[in-house]
């Protein structure tokens, strides 16, 4: 749009507003800021978004600078081109504008920002998304519209509310969508356990034929019926009109739209909305209340109807209030800088903006307006109007749906509690999100060497029946998933590599059976987690073990040593006590040793032992006899058990011995097995024989064609279940392979299948199926050397007999020593008595022979009385 016609229009409008009529006087406002400004805008003047933004900025200009102010507001048309906005930006900069508002899309922004790089003219872009590096490359570039990537979490929350696990994403093939929005949508869906089954990109200039072909392709080949649409307004309108013609706006279909379209549904007339019945939409929220908004709304509608009389709807949307707030942001910055200021100083003042605008909180962080946190959930009704169901709010600690927006609002993780949704096909019918129009073709091997895994039976009357462990696991997994498309099994005649390759050739949608997970097969398909044990085991025949030296096996070596020690010890004590009472126990030292040993074992094995004279030896003998009876009976019982039960042992004990023996070895299906045995385990190729089934293995063992066989763990379980008494597994398994279900690479079903398989494993379903199909009979466990008894079970008995014998021995020794000491003291006492007696007799004789002299003592005085 040229500046001269626009200036003339403004002049005419000013004359009209100052003419004194009451209606016009009501729209006059007083200028807030003094001075003038030079502001430029690059907008798509032909689009609804551009029209709303132009009117909103004109209202803002009047609000902030009044009617008579010499503020120049230059509007340039982007012409829906990525190059032309750059030329217009250069023209505006040459005109010495202080700031530029726009452009609307990210595709237009880079060139405009590069033009303004040297002059550092602030650019307030309305592009929804911008890469993180953009503000570093162009410091004067600001994102004036809130980042709406959080709306992708709102979309994911809607999908989660209705338990839909698959969606089809339809988006516009532009950089801003492909790089800035769609990855966030994909991540948000993964967080709620949903997958994108298909991405469909429409060119901004897509023809009706190309759109029709894409929709027909989705309808015929996709079972998913949940669509997330991220398209520009006009492209989305064309899409829904075409979808209605193709009967894709009916029952079981779900359409969820994002902000580029939903934020403009207020501008659609009733006839167009009626063709979009049941659409759910997410759009940015802004408060439509308060005196400020009511004044703006009234003035906007009046000016919009005059400027664009052909537009039926006059209401302002999110783009209008964002444009108004952008003008206010620049006006606040210029008020601080001065009417002639600009460049870096103006940029810093704009970045300091912090106010509550019509669109919400306006505050820059990292050169971007704070991200949107509240989104409206709207629903297109069949009567031709848009109904607001509620709101979805995102905050740092979580998110949730609510019916209202205020401090006391109640938030829920699901939108089911909001107002009833009017779905395509009826308000009270919740779509399943998928259709049975397309059935998955599941390939199954027609022949398996183990019917327990896969069994295919053909019947002319009943058709083909598929059964077996692998088939039942797949059925149980699919049934446990909240969403799984209908499917049908198809048998395939060929080897397993060819079967998996059919997925790559698009002949099958999946493969089910006893299919090993191999690295070479990943070029054709992707596999689920293995639902069987992974590994390769060695199977060899068994033979009866030799019974030589079986008589010593009831007890362990330690037990035999302990019995011998206790026996000899008891015999020694009895011999020591009884040796003086029995002449037979006397003699030379060799003779006494022999008698002592004979006495020990005679007590153990005979109840009619020699006659004992001492109560101490009888006490020790009785206790030992009791213990020996228990030991003998236990030994007899255990030996009988060992000789009765057949003991089996492998013919080849280890893999190393098999390698050295140069014997023939069999292996199960698959050329990969031959490579593994030859390259990893170092078996010679001429010693390897391939067999297709369990029966052929058994026949080869019987005919002595092979001495051992390597089987995958699942096959080994089946083989041993059939021939449990003839073969045995040797050594630990070698970790390879395992059975898995194959799907196309990148299949959205793969993650859900893996989760379902883990659930089946945790709740015991897999184990029950394995018991039913793989191991219907139980093999007896082979007895091992651990059946030999050790001393632990007889510890108390050995303590009793050993303690009793020791006590008897101590008492005997003490008593013998006391008697010996008693005799010695008697002799000493007799000697002392005799010596004392002879001493007294000698003393008396000496006293009798001595003469006493007269007057040796003085006389006693005589009493006179």
PDB file of C-alpha atoms in Angstrom, residues 450-454 468-470 473 514 531-533 713-722 739 766-778:
ATOM      1  CA  UNK A 450       8.545 -77.082  16.418  1.00  0.00           C
ATOM      2  CA  UNK A 451       4.755 -77.124  16.256  1.00  0.00           C
ATOM      3  CA  UNK A 452       4.629 -75.921  19.836  1.00  0.00           C
ATOM      4  CA  UNK A 453       5.797 -72.530  18.569  1.00  0.00           C
ATOM      5  CA  UNK A 454       3.901 -72.234  15.293  1.00  0.00           C
ATOM      6  CA  UNK A 468       1.199 -72.210  18.865  1.00  0.00           C
ATOM      7  CA  UNK A 469       3.076 -70.354  21.567  1.00  0.00           C
ATOM      8  CA  UNK A 470       4.234 -67.470  19.325  1.00  0.00           C
ATOM      9  CA  UNK A 473       1.680 -64.486  22.692  1.00  0.00           C
ATOM     10  CA  UNK A 514       9.490 -68.316  15.959  1.00  0.00           C
ATOM     11  CA  UNK A 531       9.456 -62.613  24.433  1.00  0.00           C
ATOM     12  CA  UNK A 532      11.536 -65.752  25.045  1.00  0.00           C
ATOM     13  CA  UNK A 533      14.842 -66.395  26.747  1.00  0.00           C
ATOM     14  CA  UNK A 713      16.916 -71.618  24.214  1.00  0.00           C
ATOM     15  CA  UNK A 714      13.229 -71.684  23.123  1.00  0.00           C
ATOM     16  CA  UNK A 715      13.860 -74.730  20.893  1.00  0.00           C
ATOM     17  CA  UNK A 716      15.902 -76.423  23.611  1.00  0.00           C
ATOM     18  CA  UNK A 717      12.992 -76.162  26.048  1.00  0.00           C
ATOM     19  CA  UNK A 718      10.681 -77.906  23.591  1.00  0.00           C
ATOM     20  CA  UNK A 719      13.268 -80.562  22.744  1.00  0.00           C
ATOM     21  CA  UNK A 720      14.021 -81.385  26.385  1.00  0.00           C
ATOM     22  CA  UNK A 721      10.295 -81.441  27.192  1.00  0.00           C
ATOM     23  CA  UNK A 722       9.889 -84.226  24.621  1.00  0.00           C
ATOM     24  CA  UNK A 739      12.134 -64.602  19.413  1.00  0.00           C
ATOM     25  CA  UNK A 766       3.908 -65.121  29.371  1.00  0.00           C
ATOM     26  CA  UNK A 767       4.830 -67.745  31.953  1.00  0.00           C
ATOM     27  CA  UNK A 768       1.356 -69.277  31.805  1.00  0.00           C
ATOM     28  CA  UNK A 769       1.452 -69.458  28.009  1.00  0.00           C
ATOM     29  CA  UNK A 770       4.881 -71.043  28.138  1.00  0.00           C
ATOM     30  CA  UNK A 771       3.666 -73.692  30.570  1.00  0.00           C
ATOM     31  CA  UNK A 772       0.701 -74.411  28.319  1.00  0.00           C
ATOM     32  CA  UNK A 773       2.561 -74.679  25.025  1.00  0.00           C
ATOM     33  CA  UNK A 774       6.232 -75.354  25.736  1.00  0.00           C
ATOM     34  CA  UNK A 775       6.564 -77.478  28.882  1.00  0.00           C
ATOM     35  CA  UNK A 776       3.376 -79.532  29.356  1.00  0.00           C
ATOM     36  CA  UNK A 777       5.334 -82.342  31.069  1.00  0.00           C
ATOM     37  CA  UNK A 778       7.837 -82.147  33.873  1.00  0.00           C
TER      38      UNK A 778
END
